mmCIF file of C-alpha atoms in Angstrom:
data_model
loop_
_atom_site.group_PDB
_atom_site.id
_atom_site.type_symbol
_atom_site.label_atom_id
_atom_site.label_comp_id
_atom_site.label_asym_id
_atom_site.label_seq_id
_atom_site.Cartn_x
_atom_site.Cartn_y
_atom_site.Cartn_z
ATOM 1 C CA LEU A 3 15.793 -41.657 -5.233
ATOM 2 C CA CYS A 4 19.439 -41.223 -3.953
ATOM 3 C CA GLY A 5 20.534 -43.649 -6.306
ATOM 4 C CA ASP A 6 19.116 -41.538 -9.245
ATOM 5 C CA LEU A 7 20.464 -38.274 -7.810
ATOM 6 C CA LYS A 8 23.896 -39.671 -7.390
ATOM 7 C CA MET A 9 24.262 -39.981 -11.323
ATOM 8 C CA GLN A 10 23.783 -36.226 -11.870
ATOM 9 C CA VAL A 11 25.300 -34.648 -8.960
ATOM 10 C CA PRO A 12 27.689 -35.480 -6.359
ATOM 11 C CA PHE A 13 26.163 -37.502 -3.357
ATOM 12 C CA PRO A 14 26.886 -35.018 -0.703
ATOM 13 C CA PHE A 15 24.830 -32.400 -2.269
ATOM 14 C CA SER A 16 22.081 -34.985 -2.951
ATOM 15 C CA LEU A 17 21.663 -35.765 0.498
ATOM 16 C CA LEU A 18 21.700 -32.107 1.585
ATOM 17 C CA CYS A 19 18.734 -31.445 -0.942
ATOM 18 C CA LEU A 20 16.725 -34.310 0.609
ATOM 19 C CA GLN A 21 16.919 -33.766 4.261
ATOM 20 C CA VAL A 22 14.720 -31.814 6.763
ATOM 21 C CA ILE A 23 16.526 -29.264 8.649
ATOM 22 C CA LYS A 24 15.790 -28.576 12.124
ATOM 23 C CA CYS A 25 16.454 -24.541 13.035
ATOM 24 C CA LYS A 26 15.091 -21.783 15.317
ATOM 25 C CA ALA A 27 12.252 -19.583 14.155
ATOM 26 C CA ALA A 28 10.146 -16.946 15.599
ATOM 27 C CA VAL A 29 6.505 -18.291 15.530
ATOM 28 C CA LEU A 30 3.606 -16.408 16.139
ATOM 29 C CA TRP A 31 0.948 -18.802 17.617
ATOM 30 C CA GLU A 32 -1.948 -16.250 17.520
ATOM 31 C CA ALA A 33 -2.679 -12.408 17.135
ATOM 32 C CA ASN A 34 -1.826 -10.136 19.973
ATOM 33 C CA LYS A 35 0.740 -12.105 21.312
ATOM 34 C CA PRO A 36 4.820 -12.102 21.343
ATOM 35 C CA PHE A 37 6.693 -14.236 18.994
ATOM 36 C CA SER A 38 7.966 -17.596 20.561
ATOM 37 C CA ILE A 39 11.466 -18.765 19.440
ATOM 38 C CA GLU A 40 10.900 -22.357 18.615
ATOM 39 C CA GLU A 41 12.567 -25.251 16.886
ATOM 40 C CA VAL A 42 10.899 -25.873 13.560
ATOM 41 C CA GLU A 43 11.517 -28.284 10.833
ATOM 42 C CA VAL A 44 12.087 -27.011 7.299
ATOM 43 C CA ALA A 45 11.082 -29.358 4.647
ATOM 44 C CA PRO A 46 13.399 -29.609 1.442
ATOM 45 C CA PRO A 47 12.762 -27.561 -1.753
ATOM 46 C CA LYS A 48 10.407 -29.345 -4.181
ATOM 47 C CA GLU A 49 10.418 -28.536 -7.945
ATOM 48 C CA ARG A 50 11.114 -24.724 -8.671
ATOM 49 C CA GLU A 51 11.715 -24.319 -5.009
ATOM 50 C CA VAL A 52 14.894 -22.766 -3.256
ATOM 51 C CA ARG A 53 15.848 -23.203 0.533
ATOM 52 C CA VAL A 54 17.648 -20.273 1.816
ATOM 53 C CA LYS A 55 19.713 -19.653 5.107
ATOM 54 C CA ILE A 56 18.532 -16.152 6.309
ATOM 55 C CA MET A 57 21.358 -13.855 7.223
ATOM 56 C CA ALA A 58 19.828 -10.566 8.121
ATOM 57 C CA THR A 59 16.110 -9.476 8.045
ATOM 58 C CA GLY A 60 14.258 -6.119 8.848
ATOM 59 C CA ILE A 61 11.044 -5.437 10.577
ATOM 60 C CA CYS A 62 8.328 -3.943 8.881
ATOM 61 C CA ARG A 63 4.955 -2.609 10.202
ATOM 62 C CA SER A 64 3.324 -4.946 7.815
ATOM 63 C CA ASP A 65 4.645 -7.686 10.209
ATOM 64 C CA ASP A 66 3.114 -5.912 12.870
ATOM 65 C CA HIS A 67 -0.289 -5.505 11.103
ATOM 66 C CA VAL A 68 -0.708 -9.198 11.108
ATOM 67 C CA ILE A 69 -0.065 -9.398 15.006
ATOM 68 C CA THR A 70 -2.674 -6.782 15.539
ATOM 69 C CA GLY A 71 -5.288 -8.117 13.156
ATOM 70 C CA ALA A 72 -5.070 -5.284 10.503
ATOM 71 C CA ILE A 73 -3.782 -7.758 8.172
ATOM 72 C CA VAL A 74 -5.785 -11.295 8.391
ATOM 73 C CA THR A 75 -3.563 -14.505 7.978
ATOM 74 C CA PRO A 76 -3.646 -17.961 9.235
ATOM 75 C CA PHE A 77 -1.869 -19.124 12.559
ATOM 76 C CA PRO A 78 0.427 -20.376 13.389
ATOM 77 C CA VAL A 79 2.858 -18.352 11.030
ATOM 78 C CA ILE A 80 6.464 -17.273 10.452
ATOM 79 C CA LEU A 81 6.320 -13.658 9.525
ATOM 80 C CA GLY A 82 9.062 -11.560 7.924
ATOM 81 C CA HIS A 83 9.699 -10.455 4.361
ATOM 82 C CA GLU A 84 12.544 -8.023 4.304
ATOM 83 C CA ALA A 85 15.571 -9.999 4.359
ATOM 84 C CA ALA A 86 18.796 -11.381 2.581
ATOM 85 C CA GLY A 87 20.408 -14.678 2.865
ATOM 86 C CA VAL A 88 22.393 -17.539 1.190
ATOM 87 C CA VAL A 89 20.821 -20.180 -0.928
ATOM 88 C CA GLU A 90 21.455 -23.608 0.988
ATOM 89 C CA SER A 91 19.769 -26.024 -1.517
ATOM 90 C CA VAL A 92 17.489 -25.984 -4.861
ATOM 91 C CA GLY A 93 14.831 -28.231 -5.898
ATOM 92 C CA GLN A 94 14.408 -29.866 -9.489
ATOM 93 C CA GLY A 95 14.101 -27.354 -12.349
ATOM 94 C CA VAL A 96 15.519 -24.213 -10.395
ATOM 95 C CA THR A 97 18.028 -22.426 -12.806
ATOM 96 C CA SER A 98 18.308 -18.804 -11.765
ATOM 97 C CA VAL A 99 20.270 -19.588 -8.498
ATOM 98 C CA LYS A 100 22.878 -22.216 -7.102
ATOM 99 C CA PRO A 101 23.690 -23.138 -3.666
ATOM 100 C CA GLY A 102 26.061 -20.462 -2.086
ATOM 101 C CA ASP A 103 24.365 -17.575 -4.140
ATOM 102 C CA LYS A 104 23.537 -14.414 -2.102
ATOM 103 C CA VAL A 105 19.786 -13.672 -2.707
ATOM 104 C CA ILE A 106 17.048 -11.424 -1.487
ATOM 105 C CA PRO A 107 13.419 -13.071 -1.029
ATOM 106 C CA LEU A 108 10.642 -11.264 -3.163
ATOM 107 C CA PHE A 109 7.223 -10.820 -1.366
ATOM 108 C CA VAL A 110 6.090 -9.858 -4.720
ATOM 109 C CA PRO A 111 7.594 -12.292 -7.139
ATOM 110 C CA GLN A 112 8.205 -12.215 -10.631
ATOM 111 C CA CYS A 113 6.992 -15.255 -12.641
ATOM 112 C CA GLY A 114 7.324 -13.692 -15.891
ATOM 113 C CA GLU A 115 4.324 -15.291 -17.167
ATOM 114 C CA CYS A 116 0.965 -13.641 -15.789
ATOM 115 C CA LYS A 117 -0.643 -10.419 -17.247
ATOM 116 C CA SER A 118 1.162 -8.018 -14.940
ATOM 117 C CA CYS A 119 4.411 -9.758 -15.417
ATOM 118 C CA LEU A 120 4.302 -9.591 -19.206
ATOM 119 C CA ASN A 121 2.770 -5.769 -19.158
ATOM 120 C CA SER A 122 5.365 -3.136 -19.020
ATOM 121 C CA LYS A 123 3.055 -0.825 -16.739
ATOM 122 C CA GLY A 124 2.630 -3.668 -14.116
ATOM 123 C CA ASN A 125 4.681 -5.391 -11.309
ATOM 124 C CA LEU A 126 1.923 -7.063 -9.108
ATOM 125 C CA CYS A 127 2.652 -10.798 -10.209
ATOM 126 C CA SER A 128 -0.272 -12.928 -9.840
ATOM 127 C CA LYS A 129 1.741 -15.536 -7.731
ATOM 128 C CA THR A 130 2.017 -13.278 -4.876
ATOM 129 C CA ASP A 131 0.190 -14.040 -1.590
ATOM 130 C CA LEU A 132 -0.319 -10.330 -1.037
ATOM 131 C CA GLY A 133 -4.002 -9.806 -0.695
ATOM 132 C CA LYS A 134 -4.813 -13.567 -0.521
ATOM 133 C CA SER A 135 -3.156 -14.335 2.820
ATOM 134 C CA ALA A 136 -3.197 -18.190 1.804
ATOM 135 C CA GLY A 137 0.029 -18.671 3.811
ATOM 136 C CA LEU A 138 0.930 -21.589 1.641
ATOM 137 C CA MET A 139 3.488 -22.348 -1.214
ATOM 138 C CA PRO A 140 2.077 -22.521 -4.719
ATOM 139 C CA ASP A 141 1.291 -26.268 -4.426
ATOM 140 C CA GLY A 142 -1.047 -25.777 -1.564
ATOM 141 C CA THR A 143 0.976 -26.944 1.064
ATOM 142 C CA THR A 144 3.734 -25.517 3.746
ATOM 143 C CA ARG A 145 7.169 -26.443 4.473
ATOM 144 C CA PHE A 146 7.283 -25.571 8.033
ATOM 145 C CA THR A 147 6.575 -27.805 10.855
ATOM 146 C CA CYS A 148 6.441 -26.840 14.762
ATOM 147 C CA LYS A 149 5.498 -29.365 17.499
ATOM 148 C CA GLY A 150 3.918 -31.517 14.957
ATOM 149 C CA LYS A 151 1.821 -28.806 13.511
ATOM 150 C CA ALA A 152 1.765 -27.048 10.140
ATOM 151 C CA VAL A 153 3.203 -23.488 10.285
ATOM 152 C CA TYR A 154 1.915 -21.020 7.802
ATOM 153 C CA HIS A 155 4.278 -18.866 5.543
ATOM 154 C CA PHE A 156 3.725 -15.035 4.963
ATOM 155 C CA LEU A 157 3.739 -13.357 1.854
ATOM 156 C CA GLY A 158 5.714 -16.282 0.077
ATOM 157 C CA THR A 159 8.667 -15.425 2.189
ATOM 158 C CA SER A 160 8.785 -15.830 5.966
ATOM 159 C CA THR A 161 12.347 -14.531 7.087
ATOM 160 C CA PHE A 162 11.773 -14.696 10.880
ATOM 161 C CA THR A 163 13.623 -17.980 10.704
ATOM 162 C CA GLU A 164 17.011 -19.321 10.074
ATOM 163 C CA TYR A 165 15.989 -21.106 7.053
ATOM 164 C CA THR A 166 12.905 -20.568 4.698
ATOM 165 C CA VAL A 167 11.760 -22.017 1.465
ATOM 166 C CA LEU A 168 10.749 -19.946 -1.622
ATOM 167 C CA HIS A 169 9.577 -20.365 -4.950
ATOM 168 C CA GLU A 170 12.110 -19.514 -7.466
ATOM 169 C CA SER A 171 10.218 -16.658 -8.930
ATOM 170 C CA ALA A 172 10.540 -15.090 -5.381
ATOM 171 C CA VAL A 173 14.212 -14.960 -5.172
ATOM 172 C CA ALA A 174 16.366 -12.794 -6.727
ATOM 173 C CA LYS A 175 20.248 -13.254 -6.847
ATOM 174 C CA ILE A 176 22.359 -10.449 -5.862
ATOM 175 C CA ASP A 177 26.169 -9.257 -6.111
ATOM 176 C CA SER A 178 28.393 -11.767 -4.040
ATOM 177 C CA ALA A 179 30.076 -8.739 -2.345
ATOM 178 C CA ALA A 180 26.833 -7.033 -1.073
ATOM 179 C CA PRO A 181 26.499 -6.737 2.698
ATOM 180 C CA LEU A 182 23.354 -8.609 3.650
ATOM 181 C CA GLU A 183 22.963 -6.817 6.885
ATOM 182 C CA LYS A 184 22.455 -3.577 4.762
ATOM 183 C CA VAL A 185 20.752 -4.793 1.595
ATOM 184 C CA CYS A 186 18.083 -6.680 3.529
ATOM 185 C CA LEU A 187 16.225 -3.504 3.337
ATOM 186 C CA ILE A 188 16.004 -3.437 -0.470
ATOM 187 C CA GLY A 189 13.812 -6.467 0.196
ATOM 188 C CA CYS A 190 11.001 -4.151 1.205
ATOM 189 C CA GLY A 191 11.370 -0.686 2.755
ATOM 190 C CA PHE A 192 13.645 0.908 0.732
ATOM 191 C CA SER A 193 12.558 -0.180 -2.596
ATOM 192 C CA THR A 194 8.740 0.305 -1.588
ATOM 193 C CA GLY A 195 9.477 4.102 -0.747
ATOM 194 C CA TYR A 196 12.322 4.987 -3.375
ATOM 195 C CA GLY A 197 10.265 3.236 -6.204
ATOM 196 C CA ALA A 198 7.005 4.930 -4.988
ATOM 197 C CA ALA A 199 8.555 8.490 -5.838
ATOM 198 C CA LEU A 200 10.733 7.437 -9.003
ATOM 199 C CA GLN A 201 8.425 4.421 -10.453
ATOM 200 C CA THR A 202 4.895 5.082 -9.568
ATOM 201 C CA ALA A 203 4.655 8.778 -9.349
ATOM 202 C CA LYS A 204 7.581 9.653 -11.440
ATOM 203 C CA VAL A 205 8.232 12.665 -9.439
ATOM 204 C CA GLU A 206 9.700 15.537 -11.618
ATOM 205 C CA PRO A 207 12.705 17.996 -11.219
ATOM 206 C CA GLY A 208 11.421 21.321 -9.402
ATOM 207 C CA SER A 209 8.273 19.643 -8.281
ATOM 208 C CA THR A 210 6.742 19.871 -4.524
ATOM 209 C CA CYS A 211 6.008 16.905 -2.671
ATOM 210 C CA ALA A 212 4.481 15.861 0.699
ATOM 211 C CA VAL A 213 5.394 12.640 2.634
ATOM 212 C CA PHE A 214 2.843 11.336 5.246
ATOM 213 C CA GLY A 215 4.812 9.132 7.660
ATOM 214 C CA LEU A 216 8.637 9.255 8.377
ATOM 215 C CA GLY A 217 9.386 5.654 9.272
ATOM 216 C CA GLY A 218 11.747 3.654 7.053
ATOM 217 C CA VAL A 219 9.644 3.478 3.805
ATOM 218 C CA GLY A 220 8.788 7.237 4.408
ATOM 219 C CA LEU A 221 12.282 8.365 4.603
ATOM 220 C CA SER A 222 12.881 6.131 1.311
ATOM 221 C CA VAL A 223 10.187 8.230 -0.449
ATOM 222 C CA VAL A 224 12.030 11.277 0.790
ATOM 223 C CA MET A 225 15.208 9.890 -0.732
ATOM 224 C CA GLY A 226 13.523 9.058 -3.917
ATOM 225 C CA CYS A 227 11.945 12.343 -4.113
ATOM 226 C CA LYS A 228 15.304 14.170 -3.603
ATOM 227 C CA VAL A 229 16.935 11.847 -6.649
ATOM 228 C CA ALA A 230 14.161 12.906 -8.588
ATOM 229 C CA GLY A 231 15.045 16.731 -8.137
ATOM 230 C CA ALA A 232 12.002 17.894 -6.211
ATOM 231 C CA SER A 233 12.565 21.326 -5.168
ATOM 232 C CA ARG A 234 10.296 21.119 -2.032
ATOM 233 C CA ILE A 235 9.644 18.103 0.059
ATOM 234 C CA ILE A 236 7.320 18.533 3.104
ATOM 235 C CA ALA A 237 7.703 15.732 5.731
ATOM 236 C CA VAL A 238 4.686 15.149 7.900
ATOM 237 C CA ASP A 239 4.645 13.229 11.036
ATOM 238 C CA ILE A 240 3.245 13.569 14.504
ATOM 239 C CA ASN A 241 6.435 12.259 16.020
ATOM 240 C CA LYS A 242 9.137 15.340 15.979
ATOM 241 C CA ASP A 243 11.832 13.116 16.829
ATOM 242 C CA LYS A 244 12.118 11.832 13.328
ATOM 243 C CA PHE A 245 12.540 15.378 11.620
ATOM 244 C CA ALA A 246 16.088 15.498 11.987
ATOM 245 C CA LYS A 247 16.982 12.256 9.867
ATOM 246 C CA ALA A 248 14.186 13.438 7.390
ATOM 247 C CA LYS A 249 15.916 16.813 6.684
ATOM 248 C CA GLN A 250 19.213 14.961 6.567
ATOM 249 C CA LEU A 251 17.910 12.908 3.937
ATOM 250 C CA GLY A 252 16.312 15.681 1.779
ATOM 251 C CA ALA A 253 13.296 17.093 3.514
ATOM 252 C CA THR A 254 12.957 20.807 3.275
ATOM 253 C CA ASP A 255 10.089 21.196 5.722
ATOM 254 C CA CYS A 256 8.950 19.153 8.558
ATOM 255 C CA ILE A 257 5.566 19.847 10.142
ATOM 256 C CA ASN A 258 3.613 17.958 12.932
ATOM 257 C CA PRO A 259 -0.288 17.883 12.305
ATOM 258 C CA LYS A 260 -0.719 18.264 16.196
ATOM 259 C CA ASP A 261 0.841 22.047 15.916
ATOM 260 C CA PHE A 262 -2.351 23.037 13.982
ATOM 261 C CA ASN A 263 -5.791 23.473 14.788
ATOM 262 C CA LYS A 264 -7.113 22.909 11.359
ATOM 263 C CA PRO A 265 -6.847 20.023 8.996
ATOM 264 C CA ILE A 266 -3.266 19.161 7.764
ATOM 265 C CA GLN A 267 -4.416 19.235 4.161
ATOM 266 C CA GLU A 268 -5.437 22.933 4.637
ATOM 267 C CA VAL A 269 -1.992 23.664 6.144
ATOM 268 C CA LEU A 270 -0.384 22.156 3.214
ATOM 269 C CA MET A 271 -2.428 24.045 0.500
ATOM 270 C CA GLU A 272 -1.652 27.269 2.370
ATOM 271 C CA MET A 273 2.234 26.316 2.581
ATOM 272 C CA THR A 274 2.182 25.597 -1.170
ATOM 273 C CA SER A 275 -0.175 28.136 -2.709
ATOM 274 C CA GLY A 276 -2.659 25.513 -3.680
ATOM 275 C CA GLY A 277 -1.178 22.191 -3.120
ATOM 276 C CA VAL A 278 1.595 19.868 -3.781
ATOM 277 C CA ASP A 279 2.338 18.134 -7.102
ATOM 278 C CA TYR A 280 3.003 15.053 -5.435
ATOM 279 C CA SER A 281 1.691 13.631 -2.015
ATOM 280 C CA PHE A 282 2.423 9.921 -0.405
ATOM 281 C CA GLU A 283 0.578 8.420 2.276
ATOM 282 C CA VAL A 284 3.199 5.854 3.899
ATOM 283 C CA ILE A 285 1.359 5.132 7.240
ATOM 284 C CA GLY A 286 -1.759 2.712 6.221
ATOM 285 C CA ARG A 287 -4.521 4.843 7.916
ATOM 286 C CA THR A 288 -7.697 5.764 5.823
ATOM 287 C CA ASP A 289 -7.809 9.288 7.421
ATOM 288 C CA THR A 290 -4.456 10.353 6.184
ATOM 289 C CA MET A 291 -5.082 8.669 2.894
ATOM 290 C CA THR A 292 -7.777 11.184 2.131
ATOM 291 C CA ALA A 293 -5.640 14.050 3.664
ATOM 292 C CA ALA A 294 -2.659 13.195 1.511
ATOM 293 C CA LEU A 295 -5.098 13.388 -1.564
ATOM 294 C CA ALA A 296 -6.891 16.574 -0.663
ATOM 295 C CA CYS A 297 -3.448 18.385 -0.177
ATOM 296 C CA CYS A 298 -2.627 17.805 -3.860
ATOM 297 C CA GLN A 299 -3.021 20.540 -6.224
ATOM 298 C CA CYS A 300 -6.749 20.162 -7.523
ATOM 299 C CA ASN A 301 -6.079 19.728 -11.254
ATOM 300 C CA TYR A 302 -2.912 17.820 -11.766
ATOM 301 C CA GLY A 303 -1.688 16.530 -8.300
ATOM 302 C CA VAL A 304 -0.926 12.905 -7.989
ATOM 303 C CA SER A 305 -1.226 11.000 -4.661
ATOM 304 C CA VAL A 306 0.149 7.707 -4.094
ATOM 305 C CA ILE A 307 -0.804 5.305 -1.442
ATOM 306 C CA VAL A 308 2.201 3.528 -0.132
ATOM 307 C CA GLY A 309 1.136 2.429 3.513
ATOM 308 C CA VAL A 310 -1.099 -0.998 3.722
ATOM 309 C CA PRO A 311 -4.596 -0.276 4.164
ATOM 310 C CA PRO A 312 -6.317 -2.108 7.097
ATOM 311 C CA ALA A 313 -8.055 -5.162 6.116
ATOM 312 C CA ALA A 314 -11.540 -3.770 7.271
ATOM 313 C CA GLY A 315 -10.860 -0.416 6.271
ATOM 314 C CA GLN A 316 -13.360 1.818 4.060
ATOM 315 C CA ILE A 317 -12.757 5.270 2.768
ATOM 316 C CA THR A 318 -15.433 7.856 2.231
ATOM 317 C CA PHE A 319 -14.515 11.120 0.474
ATOM 318 C CA ASP A 320 -15.979 13.855 -1.682
ATOM 319 C CA PRO A 321 -15.772 12.631 -5.260
ATOM 320 C CA LEU A 322 -15.095 16.423 -6.292
ATOM 321 C CA LEU A 323 -11.428 15.687 -5.351
ATOM 322 C CA LEU A 324 -11.048 13.301 -7.941
ATOM 323 C CA PHE A 325 -13.498 15.292 -10.546
ATOM 324 C CA THR A 326 -11.209 18.620 -10.764
ATOM 325 C CA GLY A 327 -8.393 16.343 -11.976
ATOM 326 C CA ARG A 328 -6.274 14.844 -9.277
ATOM 327 C CA SER A 329 -4.982 11.479 -9.700
ATOM 328 C CA TRP A 330 -5.008 8.703 -6.814
ATOM 329 C CA LYS A 331 -2.594 5.742 -7.376
ATOM 330 C CA GLY A 332 -1.214 2.940 -5.284
ATOM 331 C CA SER A 333 2.139 1.260 -5.344
ATOM 332 C CA VAL A 334 3.162 -2.085 -4.318
ATOM 333 C CA PHE A 335 6.914 -2.735 -3.724
ATOM 334 C CA GLY A 336 7.590 0.849 -5.483
ATOM 335 C CA GLY A 337 6.241 -0.285 -8.691
ATOM 336 C CA TRP A 338 9.445 -2.368 -9.440
ATOM 337 C CA LYS A 339 9.485 -5.681 -11.407
ATOM 338 C CA SER A 340 11.153 -7.252 -8.438
ATOM 339 C CA LYS A 341 13.415 -10.222 -10.095
ATOM 340 C CA ASP A 342 14.826 -7.527 -12.492
ATOM 341 C CA ALA A 343 14.882 -4.660 -10.157
ATOM 342 C CA VAL A 344 16.352 -6.084 -6.979
ATOM 343 C CA PRO A 345 19.784 -6.821 -8.259
ATOM 344 C CA LYS A 346 20.079 -3.583 -9.976
ATOM 345 C CA LEU A 347 19.100 -1.649 -6.942
ATOM 346 C CA VAL A 348 21.770 -3.813 -4.987
ATOM 347 C CA ALA A 349 24.229 -2.794 -7.628
ATOM 348 C CA ASP A 350 23.496 1.124 -7.358
ATOM 349 C CA TYR A 351 24.186 0.809 -3.551
ATOM 350 C CA MET A 352 27.130 -0.944 -4.075
ATOM 351 C CA LYS A 353 28.139 2.039 -6.562
ATOM 352 C CA LYS A 354 27.024 4.383 -3.606
ATOM 353 C CA LYS A 355 24.215 5.935 -5.633
ATOM 354 C CA PHE A 356 22.261 5.952 -2.310
ATOM 355 C CA ASP A 357 22.959 5.197 1.318
ATOM 356 C CA LEU A 358 20.802 2.705 3.354
ATOM 357 C CA ASP A 359 22.643 3.273 7.086
ATOM 358 C CA PRO A 360 20.309 6.203 7.850
ATOM 359 C CA LEU A 361 17.235 3.687 7.810
ATOM 360 C CA ILE A 362 19.096 1.430 10.369
ATOM 361 C CA THR A 363 18.469 2.545 13.884
ATOM 362 C CA HIS A 364 19.188 -0.875 15.545
ATOM 363 C CA ILE A 365 20.967 -3.924 15.079
ATOM 364 C CA LEU A 366 19.746 -6.902 17.380
ATOM 365 C CA PRO A 367 20.394 -10.481 17.259
ATOM 366 C CA TRP A 368 17.241 -11.967 16.025
ATOM 367 C CA THR A 369 16.248 -13.697 19.066
ATOM 368 C CA LYS A 370 15.283 -10.269 20.614
ATOM 369 C CA ILE A 371 12.775 -9.954 17.752
ATOM 370 C CA ASN A 372 9.951 -8.835 20.430
ATOM 371 C CA GLU A 373 12.276 -6.153 21.665
ATOM 372 C CA GLY A 374 12.613 -4.932 18.000
ATOM 373 C CA PHE A 375 8.781 -4.849 17.437
ATOM 374 C CA ASP A 376 8.520 -2.814 20.799
ATOM 375 C CA LEU A 377 11.162 -0.341 19.377
ATOM 376 C CA LEU A 378 8.732 -0.130 15.981
ATOM 377 C CA ARG A 379 5.627 0.734 18.272
ATOM 378 C CA LYS A 380 7.422 3.377 20.049
ATOM 379 C CA GLY A 381 8.538 5.078 17.135
ATOM 380 C CA LYS A 382 12.186 4.436 17.692
#
């Protein structure tokens, strides 16, 4: 095999493509346990696959949902889906990236062939593992091994590791000058929230908005609403420590549901004389999803579910809420077609059209990942 490859590319590169890499990864062996930093073996990329050296990764609440069991996935698993890195090697047939390229992994890929990819209204590529949780590459196998055991992938990305393998459709090449420790957030949190306002809801100038949940994604929704020209952006959270940053990013009002003795939707209806034009649930709780719907203007209000729903969650609500004309929508990765949009969003960041710094609260060595999740759970 090496002999055949030598005729096509320089031998050192051929050898690099063929070898297994041993590196460190944060492995989750079972639910409700901390990550364990382990040595893992990362197999070389197969046809149409890319092996990437991860340079920076963010922590997202969706990763924590796996730990708590709210998202069901097989164990052991390497989590992580919000990252940036450099291509180390590519498999046969890869044309969109080459070794040395800076890239962002895409937990919602863009194959360019399925119904959603071919429809201008869709972005949820059928190749995504979202909602399936198979934890395997498209060929039904894994590229990770630890202590002789197969380790599952997460959302086709698995970024809590020094090296990972992705399908070519799940990798976006970005500006070589982009700072990876910043633009990694475009891999999930920022794009999801920003796009929910601009792409999914299509917030209009002069409109009123309510944003439930002020984590990184919720703050990105606030940023999107401001860019869209909303005249009033009401931020809702039970953690008042998040209010200052929300106002810094564009919120005009900040309210804590605990400060009222009535349902928060009633408070918002009174504040806006009949309901907001757009609301966003960015928490992932069924009770706040229905509250966000109910706080919209009854005839033309639009509510967007951005937070990942719990696996066993069910919603019961009064159908009159929809009968009068409200719209209820979902938004995955902000509605962006990932492979097309991510390089453009990185380019916009480089042109200073938005600032990612306010979304970064801590920078830790990745081996302190358990400390990072503790900070997340404490709302810090």
